[in-house]
Amino acid sequence: MNRLPLFFARLVVVLALLSAYGWAVKHRTKGDLNLGWANAVVDQLSGFPDLFKQSVQEAQALPQTFVPTPGDFVPVQRLENNVLALTAYSNEDGGRTIDLRNLRTGASRHQWVVPSDIPMKPHWRVHHPLMLPDSSVISFITNRSPLFRLDAGSNLLWRQDSLSFHHAINADAEGMVWACVQQWERGGRHIGYRGRYGMDGKTVNFL
């Protein structure tokens, strides 16, 4: 069968549909066409490029390390006892601050500012800071920057650059620090280990 006539036939149908849609949009814009229930379909389809452009602009305006809290957000606070949490966030200077905060009162008990010579990119986050008894803190930023320790005054005590760190950092009873690490070469390719497990008769894939 010659496919050329079929191709042109389909092309004519597509052009006819596009022409009809363009005509409908034109007259909907002029306000002299009422398509009943189809009005909403035509209006939404014709407005999609503007909506897509607006979505891209909003996404580009988002901070690299957090999502802004909605203006109408109302927090729920039911804590009766003080609960201290070690958190981290982007500060006004584009750096990172580690903060020991009371979740009941919202008050900051102590802060550490990550030194500017620690490798940093706009979207990199501070991972799992660990506070030690002497008020020093150990942490790292993503899994491509050094593990570092800051004293109570945010001064750098040491840093470890030869390994790639990932998530949890823990201290044992003897003061040793344990961390999940892997060796990597600077500029090398990241290795992802794909795994799977069975749960409720289903196979679940994970990295």
PDB file of C-alpha atoms in Angstrom, residues 29-119:
ATOM      1  CA  THR A  29     -10.903  36.112  22.407  1.00  0.00           C
ATOM      2  CA  LYS A  30     -13.168  38.504  20.510  1.00  0.00           C
ATOM      3  CA  GLY A  31     -16.088  37.398  22.683  1.00  0.00           C
ATOM      4  CA  ASP A  32     -18.464  36.555  19.834  1.00  0.00           C
ATOM      5  CA  LEU A  33     -18.423  32.743  20.149  1.00  0.00           C
ATOM      6  CA  ASN A  34     -20.116  30.554  22.751  1.00  0.00           C
ATOM      7  CA  LEU A  35     -19.232  26.857  22.613  1.00  0.00           C
ATOM      8  CA  GLY A  36     -21.076  25.877  25.761  1.00  0.00           C
ATOM      9  CA  TRP A  37     -19.215  23.253  27.782  1.00  0.00           C
ATOM     10  CA  ALA A  38     -16.310  23.415  25.301  1.00  0.00           C
ATOM     11  CA  ASN A  39     -15.543  27.027  26.279  1.00  0.00           C
ATOM     12  CA  ALA A  40     -13.490  25.876  29.274  1.00  0.00           C
ATOM     13  CA  VAL A  41     -11.533  23.372  27.159  1.00  0.00           C
ATOM     14  CA  VAL A  42     -10.631  25.946  24.502  1.00  0.00           C
ATOM     15  CA  ASP A  43      -9.743  28.594  27.080  1.00  0.00           C
ATOM     16  CA  GLN A  44      -7.527  26.257  29.127  1.00  0.00           C
ATOM     17  CA  LEU A  45      -5.705  24.874  26.101  1.00  0.00           C
ATOM     18  CA  SER A  46      -5.064  28.326  24.666  1.00  0.00           C
ATOM     19  CA  GLY A  47      -3.777  29.543  28.031  1.00  0.00           C
ATOM     20  CA  PHE A  48      -1.410  26.606  28.588  1.00  0.00           C
ATOM     21  CA  PRO A  49       1.707  28.310  27.120  1.00  0.00           C
ATOM     22  CA  ASP A  50       1.236  31.265  29.506  1.00  0.00           C
ATOM     23  CA  LEU A  51       0.712  28.873  32.424  1.00  0.00           C
ATOM     24  CA  PHE A  52       3.820  26.906  31.463  1.00  0.00           C
ATOM     25  CA  LYS A  53       5.875  30.102  31.183  1.00  0.00           C
ATOM     26  CA  GLN A  54       4.634  31.256  34.590  1.00  0.00           C
ATOM     27  CA  SER A  55       5.492  27.872  36.129  1.00  0.00           C
ATOM     28  CA  VAL A  56       9.035  28.026  34.736  1.00  0.00           C
ATOM     29  CA  GLN A  57       9.525  31.563  36.073  1.00  0.00           C
ATOM     30  CA  GLU A  58       8.268  30.546  39.526  1.00  0.00           C
ATOM     31  CA  ALA A  59      10.502  27.467  39.574  1.00  0.00           C
ATOM     32  CA  GLN A  60      13.551  29.534  38.597  1.00  0.00           C
ATOM     33  CA  ALA A  61      12.778  32.041  41.346  1.00  0.00           C
ATOM     34  CA  LEU A  62      12.692  29.373  44.064  1.00  0.00           C
ATOM     35  CA  PRO A  63      15.605  29.246  46.483  1.00  0.00           C
ATOM     36  CA  GLN A  64      18.047  26.449  45.679  1.00  0.00           C
ATOM     37  CA  THR A  65      17.879  24.711  49.039  1.00  0.00           C
ATOM     38  CA  PHE A  66      14.328  25.145  50.358  1.00  0.00           C
ATOM     39  CA  VAL A  67      10.726  25.835  49.371  1.00  0.00           C
ATOM     40  CA  PRO A  68       9.255  29.103  50.736  1.00  0.00           C
ATOM     41  CA  THR A  69       6.591  28.740  53.415  1.00  0.00           C
ATOM     42  CA  PRO A  70       3.139  29.785  52.103  1.00  0.00           C
ATOM     43  CA  GLY A  71       1.942  33.098  53.494  1.00  0.00           C
ATOM     44  CA  ASP A  72      -1.270  31.569  54.870  1.00  0.00           C
ATOM     45  CA  PHE A  73       0.516  28.706  56.656  1.00  0.00           C
ATOM     46  CA  VAL A  74      -0.554  28.360  60.303  1.00  0.00           C
ATOM     47  CA  PRO A  75       1.865  26.294  62.429  1.00  0.00           C
ATOM     48  CA  VAL A  76       0.601  23.864  65.065  1.00  0.00           C
ATOM     49  CA  GLN A  77       2.485  24.004  68.363  1.00  0.00           C
ATOM     50  CA  ARG A  78       1.434  21.542  71.068  1.00  0.00           C
ATOM     51  CA  LEU A  79       4.761  20.808  72.748  1.00  0.00           C
ATOM     52  CA  GLU A  80       4.732  21.017  76.533  1.00  0.00           C
ATOM     53  CA  ASN A  81       8.412  20.222  77.071  1.00  0.00           C
ATOM     54  CA  ASN A  82      11.507  21.667  75.469  1.00  0.00           C
ATOM     55  CA  VAL A  83      12.686  19.708  72.436  1.00  0.00           C
ATOM     56  CA  LEU A  84      16.096  20.606  71.006  1.00  0.00           C
ATOM     57  CA  ALA A  85      16.820  19.927  67.339  1.00  0.00           C
ATOM     58  CA  LEU A  86      19.949  20.447  65.284  1.00  0.00           C
ATOM     59  CA  THR A  87      18.958  21.917  61.935  1.00  0.00           C
ATOM     60  CA  ALA A  88      20.656  23.693  59.042  1.00  0.00           C
ATOM     61  CA  TYR A  89      19.612  26.263  56.459  1.00  0.00           C
ATOM     62  CA  SER A  90      20.841  28.772  53.882  1.00  0.00           C
ATOM     63  CA  ASN A  91      21.725  32.105  55.457  1.00  0.00           C
ATOM     64  CA  GLU A  92      21.363  35.603  54.004  1.00  0.00           C
ATOM     65  CA  ASP A  93      24.980  35.616  52.791  1.00  0.00           C
ATOM     66  CA  GLY A  94      24.455  32.563  50.595  1.00  0.00           C
ATOM     67  CA  GLY A  95      26.313  30.324  53.027  1.00  0.00           C
ATOM     68  CA  ARG A  96      25.038  27.715  55.468  1.00  0.00           C
ATOM     69  CA  THR A  97      24.166  27.983  59.144  1.00  0.00           C
ATOM     70  CA  ILE A  98      23.824  25.061  61.557  1.00  0.00           C
ATOM     71  CA  ASP A  99      21.382  25.914  64.325  1.00  0.00           C
ATOM     72  CA  LEU A 100      20.558  24.282  67.667  1.00  0.00           C
ATOM     73  CA  ARG A 101      16.943  25.316  68.109  1.00  0.00           C
ATOM     74  CA  ASN A 102      14.243  24.801  70.739  1.00  0.00           C
ATOM     75  CA  LEU A 103      11.215  23.507  68.828  1.00  0.00           C
ATOM     76  CA  ARG A 104       8.819  24.485  71.621  1.00  0.00           C
ATOM     77  CA  THR A 105       9.824  28.146  71.806  1.00  0.00           C
ATOM     78  CA  GLY A 106      11.464  28.590  68.412  1.00  0.00           C
ATOM     79  CA  ALA A 107      14.506  30.117  70.115  1.00  0.00           C
ATOM     80  CA  SER A 108      18.024  29.477  68.836  1.00  0.00           C
ATOM     81  CA  ARG A 109      20.344  28.061  71.499  1.00  0.00           C
ATOM     82  CA  HIS A 110      23.555  28.116  69.451  1.00  0.00           C
ATOM     83  CA  GLN A 111      24.642  28.640  65.851  1.00  0.00           C
ATOM     84  CA  TRP A 112      27.606  27.619  63.717  1.00  0.00           C
ATOM     85  CA  VAL A 113      28.340  29.300  60.380  1.00  0.00           C
ATOM     86  CA  VAL A 114      30.048  27.035  57.842  1.00  0.00           C
ATOM     87  CA  PRO A 115      33.349  28.686  56.749  1.00  0.00           C
ATOM     88  CA  SER A 116      33.463  30.093  53.237  1.00  0.00           C
ATOM     89  CA  ASP A 117      36.427  27.896  52.243  1.00  0.00           C
ATOM     90  CA  ILE A 118      34.275  24.753  52.485  1.00  0.00           C
ATOM     91  CA  PRO A 119      33.221  23.849  48.888  1.00  0.00           C
TER      92      PRO A 119
END
